[in-house]
Amino acid sequence: FPVSTPEHTALDLVRFQKQIGGLDAAITVLTELGEAMTGSALLQAADGEQVVANVQRLGWLLARANSPALANELAGWVDQRNPAVAPLNCSLRSRKGPVDRRWRLIINDQPEGEL
């Protein structure tokens, strides 16, 4: 029986970024996981996420993991909630960097995938 969906796993990668090896590891996995996700299931998973910043971060990462259609789905979701600006990498002390207005994120890290 399924324990998680690809969409919930994607949110877990962001939520537990520090434990899995950082955003570099997350974006590497998302590059392949994006192929198994659907926009409707992703929006459903986002609706269940209590920390809006995790959805903001996931959208930003999906856009860079060659999943622009999924990122666009989340961009609309984020826009409807009009959240506060949050840091991309919440495990870094630095809260400085340019602000990505689409995602309302301070880009305080430049994660790179390994694929």
PDB file of C-alpha atoms in Angstrom:
ATOM      1  CA  PHE A   1       0.000   0.000   0.000  1.00  0.00           C
ATOM      2  CA  PRO A   2       1.219   3.507  -0.738  1.00  0.00           C
ATOM      3  CA  VAL A   3       2.850   5.344   2.139  1.00  0.00           C
ATOM      4  CA  SER A   4       3.267   8.653   0.309  1.00  0.00           C
ATOM      5  CA  THR A   5       2.563  10.236  -3.029  1.00  0.00           C
ATOM      6  CA  PRO A   6       5.225  11.855  -5.207  1.00  0.00           C
ATOM      7  CA  GLU A   7       3.687  15.231  -4.387  1.00  0.00           C
ATOM      8  CA  HIS A   8       3.816  14.704  -0.618  1.00  0.00           C
ATOM      9  CA  THR A   9       7.351  13.373  -0.955  1.00  0.00           C
ATOM     10  CA  ALA A  10       8.316  16.566  -2.786  1.00  0.00           C
ATOM     11  CA  LEU A  11       7.037  18.638   0.123  1.00  0.00           C
ATOM     12  CA  ASP A  12       8.885  16.361   2.554  1.00  0.00           C
ATOM     13  CA  LEU A  13      12.118  17.023   0.652  1.00  0.00           C
ATOM     14  CA  VAL A  14      11.678  20.739   1.292  1.00  0.00           C
ATOM     15  CA  ARG A  15      10.432  20.327   4.851  1.00  0.00           C
ATOM     16  CA  PHE A  16      13.348  18.089   5.831  1.00  0.00           C
ATOM     17  CA  GLN A  17      15.997  19.761   3.653  1.00  0.00           C
ATOM     18  CA  LYS A  18      18.582  19.827   6.420  1.00  0.00           C
ATOM     19  CA  GLN A  19      18.178  16.130   7.216  1.00  0.00           C
ATOM     20  CA  ILE A  20      18.435  15.004   3.579  1.00  0.00           C
ATOM     21  CA  GLY A  21      21.585  16.931   2.739  1.00  0.00           C
ATOM     22  CA  GLY A  22      20.254  20.360   1.804  1.00  0.00           C
ATOM     23  CA  LEU A  23      18.515  21.922  -1.135  1.00  0.00           C
ATOM     24  CA  ASP A  24      21.123  20.516  -3.537  1.00  0.00           C
ATOM     25  CA  ALA A  25      19.879  17.023  -2.698  1.00  0.00           C
ATOM     26  CA  ALA A  26      16.255  18.136  -2.878  1.00  0.00           C
ATOM     27  CA  ILE A  27      16.578  19.648  -6.350  1.00  0.00           C
ATOM     28  CA  THR A  28      18.408  16.535  -7.582  1.00  0.00           C
ATOM     29  CA  VAL A  29      15.528  14.295  -6.501  1.00  0.00           C
ATOM     30  CA  LEU A  30      12.886  16.744  -7.741  1.00  0.00           C
ATOM     31  CA  THR A  31      14.392  16.660 -11.224  1.00  0.00           C
ATOM     32  CA  GLU A  32      13.288  13.034 -11.551  1.00  0.00           C
ATOM     33  CA  LEU A  33      10.296  13.111  -9.201  1.00  0.00           C
ATOM     34  CA  GLY A  34       8.682  15.860 -11.266  1.00  0.00           C
ATOM     35  CA  GLU A  35       7.929  13.313 -13.974  1.00  0.00           C
ATOM     36  CA  ALA A  36       5.712  11.352 -11.568  1.00  0.00           C
ATOM     37  CA  MET A  37       3.741  14.331 -10.252  1.00  0.00           C
ATOM     38  CA  THR A  38       0.496  15.857 -11.484  1.00  0.00           C
ATOM     39  CA  GLY A  39      -0.632  19.422 -11.025  1.00  0.00           C
ATOM     40  CA  SER A  40      -3.930  18.508  -9.366  1.00  0.00           C
ATOM     41  CA  ALA A  41      -2.278  16.170  -6.852  1.00  0.00           C
ATOM     42  CA  LEU A  42       0.390  18.786  -6.157  1.00  0.00           C
ATOM     43  CA  LEU A  43      -2.245  21.406  -5.373  1.00  0.00           C
ATOM     44  CA  GLN A  44      -4.012  18.938  -3.097  1.00  0.00           C
ATOM     45  CA  ALA A  45      -0.743  18.281  -1.228  1.00  0.00           C
ATOM     46  CA  ALA A  46      -0.125  22.039  -0.988  1.00  0.00           C
ATOM     47  CA  ASP A  47      -3.577  22.518   0.537  1.00  0.00           C
ATOM     48  CA  GLY A  48      -2.562  20.131   3.312  1.00  0.00           C
ATOM     49  CA  GLU A  49       0.761  21.859   4.024  1.00  0.00           C
ATOM     50  CA  GLN A  50       0.678  23.979   7.179  1.00  0.00           C
ATOM     51  CA  VAL A  51       3.807  26.009   6.346  1.00  0.00           C
ATOM     52  CA  VAL A  52       3.132  28.102   3.242  1.00  0.00           C
ATOM     53  CA  ALA A  53       6.859  28.863   2.919  1.00  0.00           C
ATOM     54  CA  ASN A  54       7.476  25.173   2.154  1.00  0.00           C
ATOM     55  CA  VAL A  55       5.149  25.447  -0.844  1.00  0.00           C
ATOM     56  CA  GLN A  56       6.908  28.655  -1.909  1.00  0.00           C
ATOM     57  CA  ARG A  57      10.273  26.862  -1.722  1.00  0.00           C
ATOM     58  CA  LEU A  58       8.990  23.810  -3.574  1.00  0.00           C
ATOM     59  CA  GLY A  59       7.636  25.954  -6.408  1.00  0.00           C
ATOM     60  CA  TRP A  60      10.958  27.760  -6.767  1.00  0.00           C
ATOM     61  CA  LEU A  61      12.840  24.451  -6.808  1.00  0.00           C
ATOM     62  CA  LEU A  62      10.458  22.851  -9.336  1.00  0.00           C
ATOM     63  CA  ALA A  63      10.969  25.783 -11.683  1.00  0.00           C
ATOM     64  CA  ARG A  64      14.700  25.056 -11.609  1.00  0.00           C
ATOM     65  CA  ALA A  65      14.245  21.279 -11.788  1.00  0.00           C
ATOM     66  CA  ASN A  66      12.761  21.466 -15.304  1.00  0.00           C
ATOM     67  CA  SER A  67       9.141  21.194 -14.124  1.00  0.00           C
ATOM     68  CA  PRO A  68       7.753  24.579 -15.190  1.00  0.00           C
ATOM     69  CA  ALA A  69       4.141  23.371 -15.522  1.00  0.00           C
ATOM     70  CA  LEU A  70       4.146  22.111 -11.924  1.00  0.00           C
ATOM     71  CA  ALA A  71       5.827  25.316 -10.774  1.00  0.00           C
ATOM     72  CA  ASN A  72       3.138  27.361 -12.527  1.00  0.00           C
ATOM     73  CA  GLU A  73       0.420  25.431 -10.673  1.00  0.00           C
ATOM     74  CA  LEU A  74       2.057  26.292  -7.354  1.00  0.00           C
ATOM     75  CA  ALA A  75       2.667  29.916  -8.370  1.00  0.00           C
ATOM     76  CA  GLY A  76      -1.081  30.466  -8.621  1.00  0.00           C
ATOM     77  CA  TRP A  77      -1.593  28.741  -5.269  1.00  0.00           C
ATOM     78  CA  VAL A  78       1.039  30.947  -3.621  1.00  0.00           C
ATOM     79  CA  ASP A  79      -0.321  34.097  -5.239  1.00  0.00           C
ATOM     80  CA  GLN A  80      -3.810  33.432  -3.843  1.00  0.00           C
ATOM     81  CA  ARG A  81      -2.417  33.230  -0.301  1.00  0.00           C
ATOM     82  CA  ASN A  82      -0.197  36.315  -0.564  1.00  0.00           C
ATOM     83  CA  PRO A  83       2.329  35.041   2.014  1.00  0.00           C
ATOM     84  CA  ALA A  84       5.120  36.941   3.700  1.00  0.00           C
ATOM     85  CA  VAL A  85       8.597  36.855   2.191  1.00  0.00           C
ATOM     86  CA  ALA A  86      10.602  33.896   3.499  1.00  0.00           C
ATOM     87  CA  PRO A  87      14.177  32.701   2.976  1.00  0.00           C
ATOM     88  CA  LEU A  88      14.724  30.023   0.351  1.00  0.00           C
ATOM     89  CA  ASN A  89      17.073  28.088   2.612  1.00  0.00           C
ATOM     90  CA  CYS A  90      15.738  28.257   6.148  1.00  0.00           C
ATOM     91  CA  SER A  91      18.724  26.372   7.563  1.00  0.00           C
ATOM     92  CA  LEU A  92      21.178  29.172   6.681  1.00  0.00           C
ATOM     93  CA  ARG A  93      21.763  32.044   9.069  1.00  0.00           C
ATOM     94  CA  SER A  94      21.873  34.565   6.246  1.00  0.00           C
ATOM     95  CA  ARG A  95      18.527  36.102   5.430  1.00  0.00           C
ATOM     96  CA  LYS A  96      20.057  38.410   2.818  1.00  0.00           C
ATOM     97  CA  GLY A  97      19.776  38.166  -0.919  1.00  0.00           C
ATOM     98  CA  PRO A  98      17.605  39.224  -3.810  1.00  0.00           C
ATOM     99  CA  VAL A  99      13.870  38.698  -3.477  1.00  0.00           C
ATOM    100  CA  ASP A 100      12.108  36.527  -6.037  1.00  0.00           C
ATOM    101  CA  ARG A 101       8.772  38.321  -6.235  1.00  0.00           C
ATOM    102  CA  ARG A 102       6.972  35.434  -7.912  1.00  0.00           C
ATOM    103  CA  TRP A 103       7.703  33.102  -5.018  1.00  0.00           C
ATOM    104  CA  ARG A 104       8.122  35.764  -2.327  1.00  0.00           C
ATOM    105  CA  LEU A 105      11.456  34.231  -1.363  1.00  0.00           C
ATOM    106  CA  ILE A 106      14.766  35.716  -0.326  1.00  0.00           C
ATOM    107  CA  ILE A 107      17.257  33.840  -2.498  1.00  0.00           C
ATOM    108  CA  ASN A 108      19.910  33.209   0.158  1.00  0.00           C
ATOM    109  CA  ASP A 109      21.219  30.046  -1.522  1.00  0.00           C
ATOM    110  CA  GLN A 110      21.873  28.767  -5.061  1.00  0.00           C
ATOM    111  CA  PRO A 111      21.111  25.032  -4.968  1.00  0.00           C
ATOM    112  CA  GLU A 112      22.347  22.947  -7.874  1.00  0.00           C
ATOM    113  CA  GLY A 113      21.242  19.466  -8.795  1.00  0.00           C
ATOM    114  CA  GLU A 114      23.661  16.705  -9.613  1.00  0.00           C
ATOM    115  CA  LEU A 115      21.952  15.380 -12.734  1.00  0.00           C
TER     116      LEU A 115
END
